[in-house]
Coordinates of C-alpha atoms and ligand atoms in Angstrom, one line a residue:
M15 CA -2.7 15.2 15.6
S16 CA -4.6 11.9 15.2
H17 CA -2.9 9.0 13.4
S18 CA -3.6 9.6 9.7
L19 CA -1.9 9.5 6.4
L20 CA -1.2 13.2 6.7
S21 CA 0.4 12.9 10.1
D22 CA 2.5 10.0 8.8
A23 CA 3.6 12.1 5.9
N24 CA 4.4 14.9 8.3
Q25 CA 6.9 12.5 10.0
R26 CA 9.1 12.9 7.0
L27 CA 9.0 16.7 7.4
E28 CA 9.9 16.5 11.1
K29 CA 12.8 14.2 10.3
A30 CA 14.2 16.4 7.5
L31 CA 13.8 19.5 9.7
Q32 CA 16.6 18.2 11.9
Y33 CA 19.1 18.8 9.0
V34 CA 17.9 22.1 7.7
A35 CA 18.3 25.6 9.0
V36 CA 14.7 26.9 8.3
D37 CA 12.8 29.2 10.4
E38 CA 10.2 27.6 12.8
D39 CA 7.5 29.8 11.1
V40 CA 8.3 28.0 7.8
A41 CA 8.1 24.6 9.4
E42 CA 4.7 25.5 11.1
R43 CA 3.3 26.8 7.8
L44 CA 4.2 23.5 6.1
R45 CA 2.5 21.3 8.7
F46 CA -1.0 22.3 7.5
P47 CA -2.7 22.5 4.1
K48 CA -3.5 26.1 3.0
A49 CA -7.1 25.3 1.8
S50 CA -9.3 22.2 1.5
L51 CA -12.5 22.1 -0.4
I52 CA -15.2 19.4 0.0
V53 CA -17.9 19.3 -2.6
S54 CA -21.1 17.3 -3.3
I55 CA -21.5 16.5 -7.0
P56 CA -25.0 15.5 -8.2
V57 CA -25.1 13.2 -11.2
R58 CA -28.1 12.1 -13.2
M59 CA -27.4 8.4 -13.8
D60 CA -28.2 6.6 -17.1
N61 CA -31.3 5.0 -15.4
G62 CA -32.7 8.4 -14.5
T63 CA -31.9 8.3 -10.7
L64 CA -29.8 11.0 -9.0
R65 CA -26.6 10.1 -7.1
I66 CA -24.5 12.5 -5.1
F67 CA -20.7 11.9 -5.1
Q68 CA -18.2 13.4 -2.6
G69 CA -15.3 15.3 -4.2
Y70 CA -12.2 17.1 -2.8
R71 CA -9.6 19.6 -3.9
V72 CA -6.8 20.5 -1.6
R73 CA -4.2 23.3 -2.2
Y74 CA -1.4 22.6 0.3
D75 CA 1.1 25.4 -0.3
D76 CA 1.5 28.0 -3.0
S77 CA 4.7 29.8 -1.9
R78 CA 6.6 28.7 -5.1
G79 CA 3.8 29.2 -7.6
P80 CA 0.3 28.1 -8.6
T81 CA -0.5 24.7 -7.1
K82 CA -0.4 21.5 -9.1
G83 CA -1.6 18.0 -8.6
G84 CA -3.6 15.1 -9.9
V85 CA -7.2 14.0 -9.5
R86 CA -7.9 10.5 -8.3
Y87 CA -11.2 8.5 -8.8
H88 CA -11.1 5.7 -6.3
P89 CA -13.4 4.2 -3.6
G90 CA -10.7 4.8 -1.0
V91 CA -10.4 8.6 -1.6
T92 CA -10.8 10.6 1.7
L93 CA -9.9 14.1 2.7
D94 CA -7.0 12.8 4.7
E95 CA -5.6 11.0 1.6
V96 CA -6.0 14.0 -0.7
Q97 CA -4.3 16.2 1.9
S98 CA -1.4 13.8 2.1
L99 CA -1.1 13.6 -1.7
A100 CA -1.1 17.4 -1.8
F101 CA 1.6 17.5 0.8
W102 CA 3.8 15.2 -1.3
M103 CA 3.1 17.3 -4.4
T104 CA 4.4 20.4 -2.6
F105 CA 7.7 18.7 -1.8
K106 CA 7.9 17.0 -5.2
C107 CA 7.5 20.3 -7.2
A108 CA 10.3 21.8 -5.0
V109 CA 12.6 18.8 -5.5
L110 CA 12.3 19.3 -9.3
N111 CA 12.6 23.1 -8.9
L112 CA 9.3 23.6 -10.7
P113 CA 7.5 27.0 -10.2
F114 CA 4.6 25.3 -8.6
G115 CA 3.2 24.5 -5.2
G116 CA 1.3 21.3 -4.3
A117 CA -2.3 20.3 -4.6
K118 CA -4.4 17.2 -5.2
G119 CA -8.1 16.3 -5.9
G120 CA -10.3 13.3 -5.8
I121 CA -13.7 11.8 -5.9
T122 CA -14.8 8.8 -3.8
L123 CA -16.2 6.3 -6.2
N124 CA -15.5 3.1 -8.1
P125 CA -15.2 4.4 -11.7
K126 CA -15.6 0.8 -13.0
E127 CA -19.2 0.9 -11.9
L128 CA -20.1 4.0 -14.0
S129 CA -20.8 4.2 -17.7
K130 CA -18.7 6.5 -19.9
F131 CA -21.5 9.0 -20.0
E132 CA -22.0 8.9 -16.3
L133 CA -18.2 9.4 -15.8
E134 CA -18.3 12.4 -18.1
R135 CA -21.3 14.0 -16.3
L136 CA -19.5 13.4 -13.0
T137 CA -16.3 15.0 -14.2
R138 CA -18.1 18.0 -15.6
G139 CA -20.0 18.3 -12.3
Y140 CA -16.7 18.2 -10.4
V141 CA -15.3 21.0 -12.5
D142 CA -18.5 23.1 -11.9
A143 CA -18.0 22.6 -8.2
I144 CA -14.3 23.5 -8.0
A145 CA -14.1 26.1 -10.8
D146 CA -13.5 29.0 -8.4
F147 CA -10.7 27.0 -6.7
I148 CA -8.7 26.2 -9.9
G149 CA -7.2 28.1 -12.9
P150 CA -4.0 28.3 -14.9
D151 CA -2.5 30.8 -12.4
V152 CA -4.1 29.3 -9.3
D153 CA -4.3 25.5 -9.3
I154 CA -3.8 23.1 -12.2
P155 CA -5.2 19.5 -12.0
A156 CA -3.7 16.5 -13.9
P157 CA -4.4 12.7 -14.1
D158 CA -3.8 10.3 -11.2
V159 CA -5.2 6.8 -10.3
Y160 CA -8.2 5.9 -12.5
T161 CA -8.2 9.2 -14.4
N162 CA -6.6 9.7 -17.8
Q163 CA -6.3 11.9 -20.9
M164 CA -10.0 11.5 -21.7
V165 CA -11.0 12.8 -18.2
M166 CA -8.6 15.7 -18.5
G167 CA -10.1 16.6 -21.9
W168 CA -13.6 16.8 -20.3
M169 CA -12.2 18.9 -17.4
M170 CA -10.5 21.4 -19.8
D171 CA -13.7 21.6 -21.9
Q172 CA -16.0 22.2 -19.0
Y173 CA -13.7 24.9 -17.5
S174 CA -13.5 26.6 -20.9
I175 CA -17.3 26.6 -21.1
I176 CA -17.5 28.2 -17.6
Q177 CA -14.9 30.8 -18.5
R178 CA -16.3 31.4 -22.0
K179 CA -12.7 31.1 -23.4
I180 CA -10.5 28.2 -24.4
T181 CA -8.2 27.6 -21.5
P182 CA -5.9 24.7 -22.2
A183 CA -3.4 25.6 -19.3
V184 CA -6.1 24.8 -16.6
V185 CA -5.3 21.1 -16.7
T186 CA -2.4 19.0 -17.9
G187 CA -2.3 15.4 -19.2
K188 CA -4.9 16.4 -21.9
P189 CA -5.2 14.6 -25.2
V190 CA -2.5 16.0 -27.6
S191 CA -5.3 17.1 -29.9
M192 CA -6.5 19.5 -27.1
G193 CA -3.1 21.0 -26.3
G194 CA -1.6 18.1 -24.4
S195 CA 2.2 17.5 -24.5
L196 CA 3.9 14.7 -26.3
G197 CA 5.4 12.4 -23.8
R198 CA 3.1 13.2 -20.9
E199 CA 1.4 9.8 -20.8
T200 CA 4.8 8.0 -20.3
A201 CA 6.4 10.8 -18.3
T202 CA 6.0 9.4 -14.8
A203 CA 7.6 6.0 -15.8
M204 CA 10.2 7.7 -18.0
G205 CA 11.3 9.9 -15.1
A206 CA 11.5 6.9 -12.8
F207 CA 13.5 5.0 -15.5
F208 CA 16.0 7.9 -15.7
V209 CA 16.4 7.9 -11.9
M210 CA 16.9 4.1 -11.9
Q211 CA 19.5 4.2 -14.7
A212 CA 21.5 6.8 -12.9
A213 CA 21.3 4.9 -9.6
L214 CA 22.2 1.5 -11.1
V215 CA 25.2 2.9 -12.9
R216 CA 26.5 4.2 -9.5
M217 CA 25.9 0.7 -8.0
N218 CA 27.7 -0.9 -10.9
R219 CA 24.8 -3.2 -11.8
N220 CA 24.0 -4.7 -15.1
P221 CA 20.3 -4.7 -16.3
K222 CA 20.4 -8.3 -17.5
D223 CA 21.4 -9.6 -14.1
T224 CA 18.8 -7.4 -12.3
T225 CA 15.4 -8.9 -11.4
V226 CA 12.4 -6.6 -10.9
A227 CA 8.9 -6.9 -9.5
V228 CA 6.3 -4.2 -10.3
Q229 CA 3.1 -3.7 -8.2
G230 CA 0.3 -2.0 -10.3
F231 CA -0.1 -2.3 -14.0
G232 CA -1.7 1.0 -14.9
N233 CA -0.3 4.1 -16.5
A234 CA 2.8 4.3 -14.4
G235 CA 3.4 0.6 -13.6
A236 CA 2.8 -0.9 -17.0
T237 CA 5.0 1.7 -18.7
I238 CA 7.9 1.4 -16.3
A239 CA 7.7 -2.4 -16.6
E240 CA 7.9 -2.0 -20.4
L241 CA 10.8 0.5 -20.3
L242 CA 12.7 -1.8 -18.0
F243 CA 12.0 -4.9 -20.2
S244 CA 13.2 -3.0 -23.3
A245 CA 16.4 -2.0 -21.5
G246 CA 17.1 -5.7 -20.8
Y247 CA 16.0 -6.0 -17.1
K248 CA 14.4 -9.2 -16.0
V249 CA 10.9 -8.3 -15.0
V250 CA 9.8 -11.4 -13.0
A251 CA 6.5 -10.3 -11.5
V252 CA 3.7 -7.7 -12.1
S253 CA 0.3 -7.3 -10.6
D254 CA -2.9 -5.3 -10.8
S255 CA -5.8 -4.8 -8.3
K256 CA -6.9 -8.5 -8.7
G257 CA -3.4 -10.0 -8.1
G258 CA -0.2 -10.8 -10.0
V259 CA 1.9 -13.3 -12.0
F260 CA 5.4 -14.5 -11.4
A261 CA 7.9 -16.2 -13.7
A262 CA 11.5 -16.7 -12.6
E263 CA 12.9 -16.5 -16.1
G264 CA 11.1 -13.1 -16.7
L265 CA 7.8 -12.1 -18.3
D266 CA 7.3 -10.7 -21.8
I267 CA 5.9 -7.4 -20.8
P268 CA 4.7 -6.1 -24.2
S269 CA 2.7 -9.3 -24.5
L270 CA 1.1 -8.8 -21.1
R271 CA 0.3 -5.2 -21.9
H272 CA -1.3 -6.2 -25.2
M273 CA -3.4 -8.8 -23.3
K274 CA -4.4 -6.3 -20.5
D275 CA -5.3 -3.6 -23.1
S276 CA -7.5 -5.9 -25.1
T277 CA -9.1 -8.0 -22.4
R278 CA -8.7 -5.8 -19.2
T279 CA -7.1 -8.9 -17.5
L280 CA -3.5 -9.5 -16.5
K281 CA -2.3 -12.8 -17.9
A282 CA 1.2 -14.3 -18.3
V283 CA 1.3 -14.7 -22.0
Y284 CA 3.7 -14.6 -25.0
C285 CA 2.2 -13.1 -28.1
K286 CA 3.4 -13.5 -31.7
G287 CA 1.4 -11.1 -33.8
T288 CA -2.2 -11.4 -32.5
V289 CA -1.8 -14.9 -31.2
C290 CA -1.1 -15.1 -27.5
N291 CA -0.3 -18.3 -25.6
Q292 CA 0.0 -18.7 -21.8
V293 CA 3.5 -19.2 -20.5
E294 CA 4.6 -21.1 -17.4
H295 CA 4.1 -18.9 -14.3
T296 CA 2.8 -18.8 -10.8
V297 CA -0.3 -16.8 -9.7
I298 CA 0.6 -14.6 -6.7
T299 CA -1.2 -12.1 -4.5
N300 CA -0.2 -8.4 -4.2
A301 CA 1.2 -9.2 -0.7
Q302 CA 3.4 -12.0 -2.1
L303 CA 4.7 -9.8 -4.9
L304 CA 6.0 -7.3 -2.3
E305 CA 7.9 -10.0 -0.5
L306 CA 9.6 -11.5 -3.5
D307 CA 13.4 -12.0 -3.4
V308 CA 14.2 -9.6 -6.2
D309 CA 16.8 -6.9 -6.8
I310 CA 14.4 -4.1 -7.4
L311 CA 10.8 -3.7 -6.2
V312 CA 8.7 -1.0 -7.8
P313 CA 5.4 -0.2 -6.0
A314 CA 3.3 1.6 -8.6
A315 CA -0.2 1.2 -7.3
L316 CA -1.4 2.9 -4.0
E317 CA -0.1 4.2 -0.7
N318 CA 0.5 2.2 2.5
Q319 CA 1.7 -1.1 0.9
I320 CA 4.8 -1.6 2.9
T321 CA 4.1 -1.1 6.6
A322 CA 5.3 -2.1 10.1
E323 CA 3.3 -5.4 9.5
N324 CA 5.2 -6.7 6.4
G325 CA 8.3 -4.5 6.4
D326 CA 10.4 -7.3 8.0
R327 CA 9.5 -9.7 5.2
I328 CA 10.6 -7.4 2.3
Q329 CA 13.6 -9.0 0.5
A330 CA 14.3 -6.6 -2.4
R331 CA 17.7 -4.8 -2.4
Y332 CA 16.3 -1.5 -3.8
I333 CA 12.9 0.0 -3.8
F334 CA 11.9 2.7 -6.3
E335 CA 8.6 4.3 -5.2
V336 CA 6.7 5.0 -8.4
A337 CA 3.4 5.2 -6.4
N338 CA 2.9 8.0 -3.9
G339 CA 3.4 7.0 -0.3
P340 CA 3.7 3.2 -0.7
I341 CA 5.9 2.9 2.4
T342 CA 4.8 4.2 5.8
S343 CA 7.3 6.1 8.0
E344 CA 7.4 3.1 10.5
A345 CA 8.4 0.8 7.6
D346 CA 11.1 3.3 6.5
T347 CA 12.9 2.5 9.7
I348 CA 12.6 -1.3 9.3
L349 CA 13.8 -1.2 5.7
E350 CA 16.7 1.1 6.7
T351 CA 17.8 -1.4 9.4
K352 CA 17.6 -4.2 6.9
G353 CA 19.9 -2.2 4.5
I354 CA 17.3 -1.9 1.8
Q355 CA 17.8 1.3 -0.1
V356 CA 14.7 3.3 -0.9
F357 CA 14.5 5.9 -3.7
P358 CA 11.6 8.2 -2.6
D359 CA 8.4 9.0 -4.5
I360 CA 9.0 12.7 -4.4
L361 CA 12.0 12.2 -6.7
V362 CA 11.2 8.9 -8.5
N363 CA 7.7 9.7 -9.8
A364 CA 8.3 13.4 -10.4
G365 CA 8.6 12.9 -14.1
G366 CA 4.8 13.2 -14.4
V367 CA 4.6 16.7 -12.9
T368 CA 7.7 17.8 -14.7
V369 CA 6.2 17.0 -18.1
S370 CA 2.9 18.5 -16.8
Y371 CA 4.9 21.7 -16.2
F372 CA 6.3 21.4 -19.8
E373 CA 2.7 21.1 -21.0
W374 CA 1.6 24.2 -19.1
V375 CA 4.6 26.2 -20.5
Q376 CA 3.7 25.0 -24.1
N377 CA 0.0 26.0 -23.6
R378 CA 1.0 29.4 -22.4
N379 CA 3.5 30.0 -25.2
G380 CA 1.4 28.4 -27.9
L381 CA 4.6 26.7 -29.2
Y382 CA 4.8 22.9 -29.0
W383 CA 7.8 20.7 -28.5
T384 CA 8.9 17.4 -30.1
L385 CA 8.9 14.2 -28.1
E386 CA 12.7 14.2 -28.2
E387 CA 12.8 17.7 -26.7
V388 CA 10.4 16.8 -23.9
N389 CA 12.3 13.6 -23.0
D390 CA 15.7 15.3 -23.2
R391 CA 14.6 18.1 -20.9
L392 CA 13.0 15.6 -18.5
E393 CA 16.2 13.5 -18.4
K394 CA 18.4 16.5 -17.7
S395 CA 16.3 17.9 -14.9
I396 CA 15.4 14.7 -13.1
T397 CA 19.0 13.3 -13.3
L398 CA 20.4 16.6 -12.0
E399 CA 18.1 16.7 -9.0
A400 CA 18.8 13.0 -8.3
E401 CA 22.5 13.7 -8.3
R402 CA 22.0 16.6 -5.9
I403 CA 19.9 14.5 -3.5
W404 CA 22.5 11.7 -3.7
A405 CA 25.2 14.3 -2.7
I406 CA 23.1 15.5 0.3
A407 CA 22.5 11.9 1.4
Q408 CA 26.3 11.2 1.3
D409 CA 27.3 14.5 3.0
L410 CA 24.8 14.2 5.9
N411 CA 24.9 10.4 6.0
I412 CA 21.1 10.2 5.7
S413 CA 18.6 8.2 3.6
M414 CA 17.7 9.3 0.1
R415 CA 14.2 10.1 1.3
T416 CA 15.3 12.4 4.1
A417 CA 17.9 14.0 1.6
A418 CA 15.0 14.7 -0.9
Y419 CA 13.0 16.4 1.9
V420 CA 16.1 18.4 2.9
H421 CA 16.6 19.5 -0.7
A422 CA 12.9 20.5 -1.1
L423 CA 12.8 22.2 2.3
N424 CA 15.7 24.5 1.5
R425 CA 13.8 25.7 -1.6
L426 CA 10.4 26.0 0.2
G427 CA 12.1 27.8 3.1
D428 CA 13.6 30.4 0.8
A429 CA 10.2 31.0 -0.9
I430 CA 8.2 31.2 2.3
K431 CA 10.7 33.5 3.9
A432 CA 10.9 35.7 0.8
K433 CA 7.2 36.4 0.9
G434 CA 7.6 38.3 4.2
T435 CA 5.3 38.1 7.2
R436 CA 2.0 39.3 5.7
D437 CA 0.3 35.9 6.0
Y438 CA 0.8 35.9 9.8
Y439 CA -0.4 39.5 10.5
I440 CA -3.0 40.4 7.9
N441 CA -5.7 37.8 7.5
Ligands
LIG513 P1 -3.7 3.9 -12.9 O1 -5.1 4.1 -12.5 O2 -3.3 4.1 -14.3 O3 -3.2 2.5 -12.4 C1 -3.3 2.0 -11.1 C2 -2.9 0.5 -11.1 O4 -2.9 0.1 -9.7 C3 -3.9 -0.4 -11.9 O5 -3.2 -1.4 -12.5 C4 -4.7 -1.0 -10.7 O6 -5.2 -2.3 -11.1 C5 -3.7 -1.2 -9.7 N1 -4.2 -1.3 -8.3 C6 -5.3 -0.7 -7.8 N2 -5.4 -1.1 -6.5 C7 -4.5 -2.0 -6.3 C8 -4.1 -2.8 -5.2 N3 -4.8 -2.7 -4.0 N4 -3.0 -3.6 -5.3 C9 -2.3 -3.6 -6.4 N5 -2.6 -2.9 -7.5 C10 -3.7 -2.1 -7.4 O7 -2.9 4.9 -12.0 P2 -1.4 5.5 -12.2 O8 -1.6 6.8 -12.8 O9 -0.5 4.5 -12.8 O10 -0.9 5.7 -10.7 C11 -0.3 4.7 -9.9 C12 0.5 5.4 -8.8 O11 1.4 6.3 -9.4 C13 -0.3 6.2 -7.8 O12 0.2 6.1 -6.5 C14 -0.2 7.6 -8.4 O13 -0.4 8.6 -7.4 C15 1.3 7.5 -8.8 N6 1.6 8.6 -9.7 C16 1.0 8.7 -11.0 C17 1.3 9.7 -11.8 C18 0.7 9.9 -13.2 O14 1.2 10.8 -13.9 N7 -0.2 9.1 -13.6 C19 2.3 10.6 -11.4 C20 3.0 10.5 -10.2 C21 2.6 9.5 -9.4

């Protein structure tokens, strides 16, 4: 296999296989995505010209149920990236014991260059192109980088038009007015927060003496920064795609968020009412943010941020992976040698897909839950699985990441085995 994101992701599988008694057939099945679709999407631009965009949808494994995974709009989207993200979704759904397999989708583009109308036409075109590949009992998309509630609303509407029936359960992360779940927008960060709280209690740490740096100030990053700020943690640095800000005494995250929402720029400010004033801070790059001497580092942007190149310079005591795949497998080894404890993406950011599951259940039942019910259920399930992974890590004396893969592999192994051998003989 050539060196790719997927082959790097597979390293985690190979490592975990050393600790699990699963059949070699199961392991071989999990090394490859079940199906990968590549589509060309024609879009009539506002100026009348025609542009063709490349889109993908990958269903990695459906042994445990219909596949589930977000849709990413980003210039760096490739088939390899989408396959890796679908691989991680497979293990993430198994870690949380959700009745789903893993999938992912994406379109290669810079969404900031498109008007809202162009983005809507592109989204509807993408759904037209993948409509036979998705469905409430087949594969259920959700938001990811640079997609949001609005995009999910368009996706659901377009799919419903194609099917000639209202089909809310085909996507999750929809606006609440279209059948979305309360708490879905904050779910990824909320789940990460519950995992952090449980871990830090074990480590006997006090929020007010704990410094945090967060890379990425989008849906997941800005929300986790705000939750940590509200719980009394000292959030000393945050960043977005253009760079970051650092203040040793801590940043006022609600003020930064207010500024970012109203001006699209990240500025170190303190706001009283609608008046915002700049506070003392240092402008830093994303690379510098990762190397800060903080207690907790939260990568919440993109994959491959901590690699063999910068792994040695990371100084954080703990890393909570809110982004998918921010640490390469080579960097895992470096961080482990340095004694840095990593809490893996397939556990830490699983709150998003867990509440997506709750949304799908509510859509199918037609009965909707309160925010408190959603958050209570999320806290119970993610804390329970975090404790189970912690116990596996202690028992086998392995990292939390390998323990999470072991936990998922046991469940995936049971499901693949229970299906029998038809896949291998009748095709
Ligand atoms: P988003 O589009 O809301 O935000 C992405 C953020 O990353 C933005 O602030 C952007 O400026 C920043 N960014 C982009 N390129 C960057 C770079 N090179 N360096 C630093 N920052 C950069 O996306 P999101 O939904 O918050 O997703 C962020 C991460 O969390 C992704 O890895 C995603 O897969 C993961 N995740 C998201 C969800 C979800 O429900 N949204 C669930 C699980 C995992």
